[in-house]
Structure formats: structure tokens, C-alpha cells
């Protein structure tokens, strides 16, 4: 069966090319250029300043702070139970969409939270390196509900002319 038929049957996530409007698989895009989405149920920490270093056996060793490690471990459990994509890690340039509900009205460090999400995506094996994320779309809603974050990672489709 054609790759586009497999996408139609739900065997692959369906990603539409923003240029042609057709299924990306019909346009000849690699099958690993898919979209991944997941939701986190806890408050996002900042990724800034979470990595410490110490001198061990004549060299610096980098390690995350305990608070960040605990958040990453819990968040990874949530991500890996939701993401069931055959083709991971995602390859190439990516765009990350974030819909963030903090649960309070406190102003937070968006850049640091994006860093934490990038580290989490690497840790879970969704991407090879957070440098792949070239574009971000951040939406934040002030609400006193339970904090949560919805994330979509999408391949940036570039067709050869």
C-alpha cells in the first residue's frame, strides 16, 4: 500500500504540507516527518540554571538539579504513555506549538520553560537535539484551573522544486 493510504488508514499521523495543501506523504516527504503531540499535567519549571557542574577525576561533569530531575522523570512518564509514534526521534527542522495554562497569574520565564521542554523532548527521545526546534508558537492563558501544557512538535516541510 502507498504511504498516503497508510496515513489515511490511521497507521501514520497525517501531516499536511503547508505549500501544496496535500498530505505530505503524497508530496514525497519522508515518512519520519510527522507530528507529535502530548500534554503535561504539572507546572513547567524553567530550564535555565538547572544544570550544575562539578569537578570529578580531573574533568567537569554536568548534572541537573534534583528538582529538575524529579520534574523531568514525572513528565517523561506522561509523554511516553501518550506518544506512540513509530518514527522517532523526529529528524530535521521542527516547530513547537505550546498552549500553556499556569494555574495562577504569576509571570514566568517563557524562555526558561521552552528550554525545559527542549530538554524533556531530548530526554524522551522525541528529538535528537533541541537545536532542531527552529520556530515556536507560545499561547498562554491566565486561569486558576489546574496547570497543564499541551505541546505539538511538527516537522517543517520543505519541498524541492
PDB file of C-alpha atoms in Angstrom:
ATOM      1  CA  UNK A   1       0.000   0.000   0.000  1.00  0.00           C
ATOM      2  CA  UNK A   2       1.050   3.578  -0.598  1.00  0.00           C
ATOM      3  CA  UNK A   3       2.327   5.619   2.336  1.00  0.00           C
ATOM      4  CA  UNK A   4      -0.628   8.031   1.871  1.00  0.00           C
ATOM      5  CA  UNK A   5      -3.045   5.065   2.108  1.00  0.00           C
ATOM      6  CA  UNK A   6      -1.400   4.040   5.387  1.00  0.00           C
ATOM      7  CA  UNK A   7      -1.840   7.597   6.696  1.00  0.00           C
ATOM      8  CA  UNK A   8      -5.486   7.533   5.608  1.00  0.00           C
ATOM      9  CA  UNK A   9      -5.973   4.248   7.493  1.00  0.00           C
ATOM     10  CA  UNK A  10      -4.504   5.835  10.635  1.00  0.00           C
ATOM     11  CA  UNK A  11      -1.258   3.855  10.566  1.00  0.00           C
ATOM     12  CA  UNK A  12       0.751   7.073  10.378  1.00  0.00           C
ATOM     13  CA  UNK A  13      -0.125  10.502  11.713  1.00  0.00           C
ATOM     14  CA  UNK A  14      -1.343  12.662   8.812  1.00  0.00           C
ATOM     15  CA  UNK A  15       0.758  15.780   8.225  1.00  0.00           C
ATOM     16  CA  UNK A  16      -0.342  18.248   5.576  1.00  0.00           C
ATOM     17  CA  UNK A  17       2.189  20.139   3.502  1.00  0.00           C
ATOM     18  CA  UNK A  18       1.703  23.863   4.035  1.00  0.00           C
ATOM     19  CA  UNK A  19       2.739  24.574   0.437  1.00  0.00           C
ATOM     20  CA  UNK A  20       0.556  22.195  -1.575  1.00  0.00           C
ATOM     21  CA  UNK A  21      -2.233  21.518   0.944  1.00  0.00           C
ATOM     22  CA  UNK A  22      -1.902  17.801   0.152  1.00  0.00           C
ATOM     23  CA  UNK A  23      -0.896  15.029   2.507  1.00  0.00           C
ATOM     24  CA  UNK A  24       2.850  15.398   2.990  1.00  0.00           C
ATOM     25  CA  UNK A  25       3.344  11.709   2.220  1.00  0.00           C
ATOM     26  CA  UNK A  26       1.750  12.253  -1.220  1.00  0.00           C
ATOM     27  CA  UNK A  27       4.238  15.075  -1.808  1.00  0.00           C
ATOM     28  CA  UNK A  28       7.185  12.756  -1.300  1.00  0.00           C
ATOM     29  CA  UNK A  29       8.098  13.878   2.217  1.00  0.00           C
ATOM     30  CA  UNK A  30       9.920  11.279   4.302  1.00  0.00           C
ATOM     31  CA  UNK A  31       7.682   9.120   6.477  1.00  0.00           C
ATOM     32  CA  UNK A  32       9.557  10.303   9.583  1.00  0.00           C
ATOM     33  CA  UNK A  33       8.399  13.909   9.050  1.00  0.00           C
ATOM     34  CA  UNK A  34       5.393  13.569  11.315  1.00  0.00           C
ATOM     35  CA  UNK A  35       3.706  15.445  14.097  1.00  0.00           C
ATOM     36  CA  UNK A  36       3.866  14.502  17.784  1.00  0.00           C
ATOM     37  CA  UNK A  37       1.534  15.923  20.422  1.00  0.00           C
ATOM     38  CA  UNK A  38       1.309  15.415  24.175  1.00  0.00           C
ATOM     39  CA  UNK A  39       0.015  17.128  27.310  1.00  0.00           C
ATOM     40  CA  UNK A  40       1.774  17.684  30.621  1.00  0.00           C
ATOM     41  CA  UNK A  41      -0.298  17.982  33.790  1.00  0.00           C
ATOM     42  CA  UNK A  42       2.103  19.831  36.098  1.00  0.00           C
ATOM     43  CA  UNK A  43       3.582  23.310  36.282  1.00  0.00           C
ATOM     44  CA  UNK A  44       6.567  23.835  33.945  1.00  0.00           C
ATOM     45  CA  UNK A  45       9.880  24.673  35.593  1.00  0.00           C
ATOM     46  CA  UNK A  46      12.486  26.881  33.995  1.00  0.00           C
ATOM     47  CA  UNK A  47      15.306  25.026  32.277  1.00  0.00           C
ATOM     48  CA  UNK A  48      17.718  27.890  32.962  1.00  0.00           C
ATOM     49  CA  UNK A  49      20.231  27.293  35.702  1.00  0.00           C
ATOM     50  CA  UNK A  50      19.082  23.709  36.200  1.00  0.00           C
ATOM     51  CA  UNK A  51      22.374  22.190  35.075  1.00  0.00           C
ATOM     52  CA  UNK A  52      25.213  22.192  37.590  1.00  0.00           C
ATOM     53  CA  UNK A  53      28.793  21.104  37.146  1.00  0.00           C
ATOM     54  CA  UNK A  54      31.348  19.607  39.429  1.00  0.00           C
ATOM     55  CA  UNK A  55      34.967  18.546  39.113  1.00  0.00           C
ATOM     56  CA  UNK A  56      35.383  14.738  39.078  1.00  0.00           C
ATOM     57  CA  UNK A  57      38.600  12.884  38.229  1.00  0.00           C
ATOM     58  CA  UNK A  58      40.165  15.876  36.513  1.00  0.00           C
ATOM     59  CA  UNK A  59      37.179  16.893  34.389  1.00  0.00           C
ATOM     60  CA  UNK A  60      33.909  18.775  34.700  1.00  0.00           C
ATOM     61  CA  UNK A  61      30.762  16.646  34.936  1.00  0.00           C
ATOM     62  CA  UNK A  62      27.396  18.278  34.176  1.00  0.00           C
ATOM     63  CA  UNK A  63      24.282  17.168  36.041  1.00  0.00           C
ATOM     64  CA  UNK A  64      20.760  18.559  36.540  1.00  0.00           C
ATOM     65  CA  UNK A  65      19.459  19.797  39.892  1.00  0.00           C
ATOM     66  CA  UNK A  66      17.323  17.354  41.877  1.00  0.00           C
ATOM     67  CA  UNK A  67      14.122  19.420  41.495  1.00  0.00           C
ATOM     68  CA  UNK A  68      14.503  19.493  37.705  1.00  0.00           C
ATOM     69  CA  UNK A  69      15.348  15.761  37.589  1.00  0.00           C
ATOM     70  CA  UNK A  70      12.169  14.914  39.534  1.00  0.00           C
ATOM     71  CA  UNK A  71      10.025  17.056  37.193  1.00  0.00           C
ATOM     72  CA  UNK A  72      11.692  15.562  34.091  1.00  0.00           C
ATOM     73  CA  UNK A  73      11.170  11.994  35.330  1.00  0.00           C
ATOM     74  CA  UNK A  74       7.457  12.581  36.014  1.00  0.00           C
ATOM     75  CA  UNK A  75       6.923  14.497  32.770  1.00  0.00           C
ATOM     76  CA  UNK A  76       8.718  11.779  30.768  1.00  0.00           C
ATOM     77  CA  UNK A  77       6.285   9.178  32.135  1.00  0.00           C
ATOM     78  CA  UNK A  78       3.382  11.306  30.910  1.00  0.00           C
ATOM     79  CA  UNK A  79       4.951  11.877  27.490  1.00  0.00           C
ATOM     80  CA  UNK A  80       5.912   8.258  26.858  1.00  0.00           C
ATOM     81  CA  UNK A  81       2.430   6.976  27.758  1.00  0.00           C
ATOM     82  CA  UNK A  82       0.864   9.409  25.260  1.00  0.00           C
ATOM     83  CA  UNK A  83       3.309   9.269  22.340  1.00  0.00           C
ATOM     84  CA  UNK A  84       3.062   6.107  20.303  1.00  0.00           C
ATOM     85  CA  UNK A  85       4.904   7.165  17.148  1.00  0.00           C
ATOM     86  CA  UNK A  86       6.850   4.578  15.177  1.00  0.00           C
ATOM     87  CA  UNK A  87       9.241   7.116  13.655  1.00  0.00           C
ATOM     88  CA  UNK A  88      11.094   8.780  16.471  1.00  0.00           C
ATOM     89  CA  UNK A  89      13.200  10.729  17.048  1.00  0.00           C
ATOM     90  CA  UNK A  90      11.890  13.367  14.656  1.00  0.00           C
ATOM     91  CA  UNK A  91      14.502  14.480  12.138  1.00  0.00           C
ATOM     92  CA  UNK A  92      15.183  17.884  10.634  1.00  0.00           C
ATOM     93  CA  UNK A  93      13.793  21.305  11.443  1.00  0.00           C
ATOM     94  CA  UNK A  94      10.790  21.437  13.786  1.00  0.00           C
ATOM     95  CA  UNK A  95       8.186  23.887  15.000  1.00  0.00           C
ATOM     96  CA  UNK A  96       6.912  23.642  18.566  1.00  0.00           C
ATOM     97  CA  UNK A  97       3.409  24.803  19.450  1.00  0.00           C
ATOM     98  CA  UNK A  98       2.800  25.312  23.169  1.00  0.00           C
ATOM     99  CA  UNK A  99      -0.564  26.009  24.803  1.00  0.00           C
ATOM    100  CA  UNK A 100       0.253  26.836  28.421  1.00  0.00           C
ATOM    101  CA  UNK A 101      -2.136  27.214  31.373  1.00  0.00           C
ATOM    102  CA  UNK A 102      -0.106  28.066  34.501  1.00  0.00           C
ATOM    103  CA  UNK A 103      -2.893  27.715  37.078  1.00  0.00           C
ATOM    104  CA  UNK A 104      -2.200  31.179  38.536  1.00  0.00           C
ATOM    105  CA  UNK A 105      -1.497  34.745  37.386  1.00  0.00           C
ATOM    106  CA  UNK A 106       2.234  34.789  38.231  1.00  0.00           C
ATOM    107  CA  UNK A 107       4.568  35.936  35.433  1.00  0.00           C
ATOM    108  CA  UNK A 108       7.005  33.201  34.423  1.00  0.00           C
ATOM    109  CA  UNK A 109      10.161  32.898  32.325  1.00  0.00           C
ATOM    110  CA  UNK A 110       8.923  31.658  28.917  1.00  0.00           C
ATOM    111  CA  UNK A 111      12.452  31.242  27.550  1.00  0.00           C
ATOM    112  CA  UNK A 112      13.387  29.030  30.506  1.00  0.00           C
ATOM    113  CA  UNK A 113      10.243  26.911  30.130  1.00  0.00           C
ATOM    114  CA  UNK A 114      10.962  26.440  26.416  1.00  0.00           C
ATOM    115  CA  UNK A 115      14.430  25.238  27.431  1.00  0.00           C
ATOM    116  CA  UNK A 116      12.895  22.746  29.860  1.00  0.00           C
ATOM    117  CA  UNK A 117      10.560  21.442  27.126  1.00  0.00           C
ATOM    118  CA  UNK A 118      13.508  21.081  24.739  1.00  0.00           C
ATOM    119  CA  UNK A 119      15.479  19.119  27.362  1.00  0.00           C
ATOM    120  CA  UNK A 120      12.408  16.942  28.020  1.00  0.00           C
ATOM    121  CA  UNK A 121      11.918  16.168  24.316  1.00  0.00           C
ATOM    122  CA  UNK A 122      15.588  15.124  24.050  1.00  0.00           C
ATOM    123  CA  UNK A 123      15.369  13.040  27.235  1.00  0.00           C
ATOM    124  CA  UNK A 124      12.287  11.189  25.911  1.00  0.00           C
ATOM    125  CA  UNK A 125      13.941  10.506  22.561  1.00  0.00           C
ATOM    126  CA  UNK A 126      11.409  12.551  20.591  1.00  0.00           C
ATOM    127  CA  UNK A 127      14.180  14.637  19.015  1.00  0.00           C
ATOM    128  CA  UNK A 128      17.936  14.290  18.704  1.00  0.00           C
ATOM    129  CA  UNK A 129      18.776  17.811  19.847  1.00  0.00           C
ATOM    130  CA  UNK A 130      16.773  20.868  20.851  1.00  0.00           C
ATOM    131  CA  UNK A 131      18.582  22.914  18.178  1.00  0.00           C
ATOM    132  CA  UNK A 132      16.175  21.239  15.703  1.00  0.00           C
ATOM    133  CA  UNK A 133      13.334  23.404  17.050  1.00  0.00           C
ATOM    134  CA  UNK A 134      13.587  26.428  14.777  1.00  0.00           C
ATOM    135  CA  UNK A 135      10.196  28.070  15.426  1.00  0.00           C
ATOM    136  CA  UNK A 136       7.956  28.423  18.474  1.00  0.00           C
ATOM    137  CA  UNK A 137       4.325  29.391  18.848  1.00  0.00           C
ATOM    138  CA  UNK A 138       3.537  30.093  22.532  1.00  0.00           C
ATOM    139  CA  UNK A 139      -0.009  30.673  23.804  1.00  0.00           C
ATOM    140  CA  UNK A 140      -0.618  31.349  27.474  1.00  0.00           C
ATOM    141  CA  UNK A 141      -3.978  31.575  29.221  1.00  0.00           C
ATOM    142  CA  UNK A 142      -4.331  33.078  32.681  1.00  0.00           C
ATOM    143  CA  UNK A 143      -6.581  30.686  34.551  1.00  0.00           C
ATOM    144  CA  UNK A 144      -6.819  29.480  38.105  1.00  0.00           C
ATOM    145  CA  UNK A 145      -7.531  25.939  36.980  1.00  0.00           C
ATOM    146  CA  UNK A 146      -5.148  23.025  37.276  1.00  0.00           C
ATOM    147  CA  UNK A 147      -1.887  23.863  35.451  1.00  0.00           C
ATOM    148  CA  UNK A 148      -1.281  21.995  32.216  1.00  0.00           C
ATOM    149  CA  UNK A 149       0.574  22.360  28.942  1.00  0.00           C
ATOM    150  CA  UNK A 150      -0.285  20.988  25.501  1.00  0.00           C
ATOM    151  CA  UNK A 151       2.672  20.599  23.133  1.00  0.00           C
ATOM    152  CA  UNK A 152       2.825  19.814  19.418  1.00  0.00           C
ATOM    153  CA  UNK A 153       6.089  19.139  17.589  1.00  0.00           C
ATOM    154  CA  UNK A 154       5.702  19.389  13.836  1.00  0.00           C
ATOM    155  CA  UNK A 155       8.191  18.822  11.050  1.00  0.00           C
ATOM    156  CA  UNK A 156       8.819  21.846   8.871  1.00  0.00           C
ATOM    157  CA  UNK A 157       8.074  20.521   5.402  1.00  0.00           C
ATOM    158  CA  UNK A 158      10.217  21.914   2.603  1.00  0.00           C
ATOM    159  CA  UNK A 159       9.552  20.571  -0.861  1.00  0.00           C
ATOM    160  CA  UNK A 160      12.175  20.600  -3.569  1.00  0.00           C
ATOM    161  CA  UNK A 161      11.063  22.480  -6.659  1.00  0.00           C
TER     162      UNK A 161
END
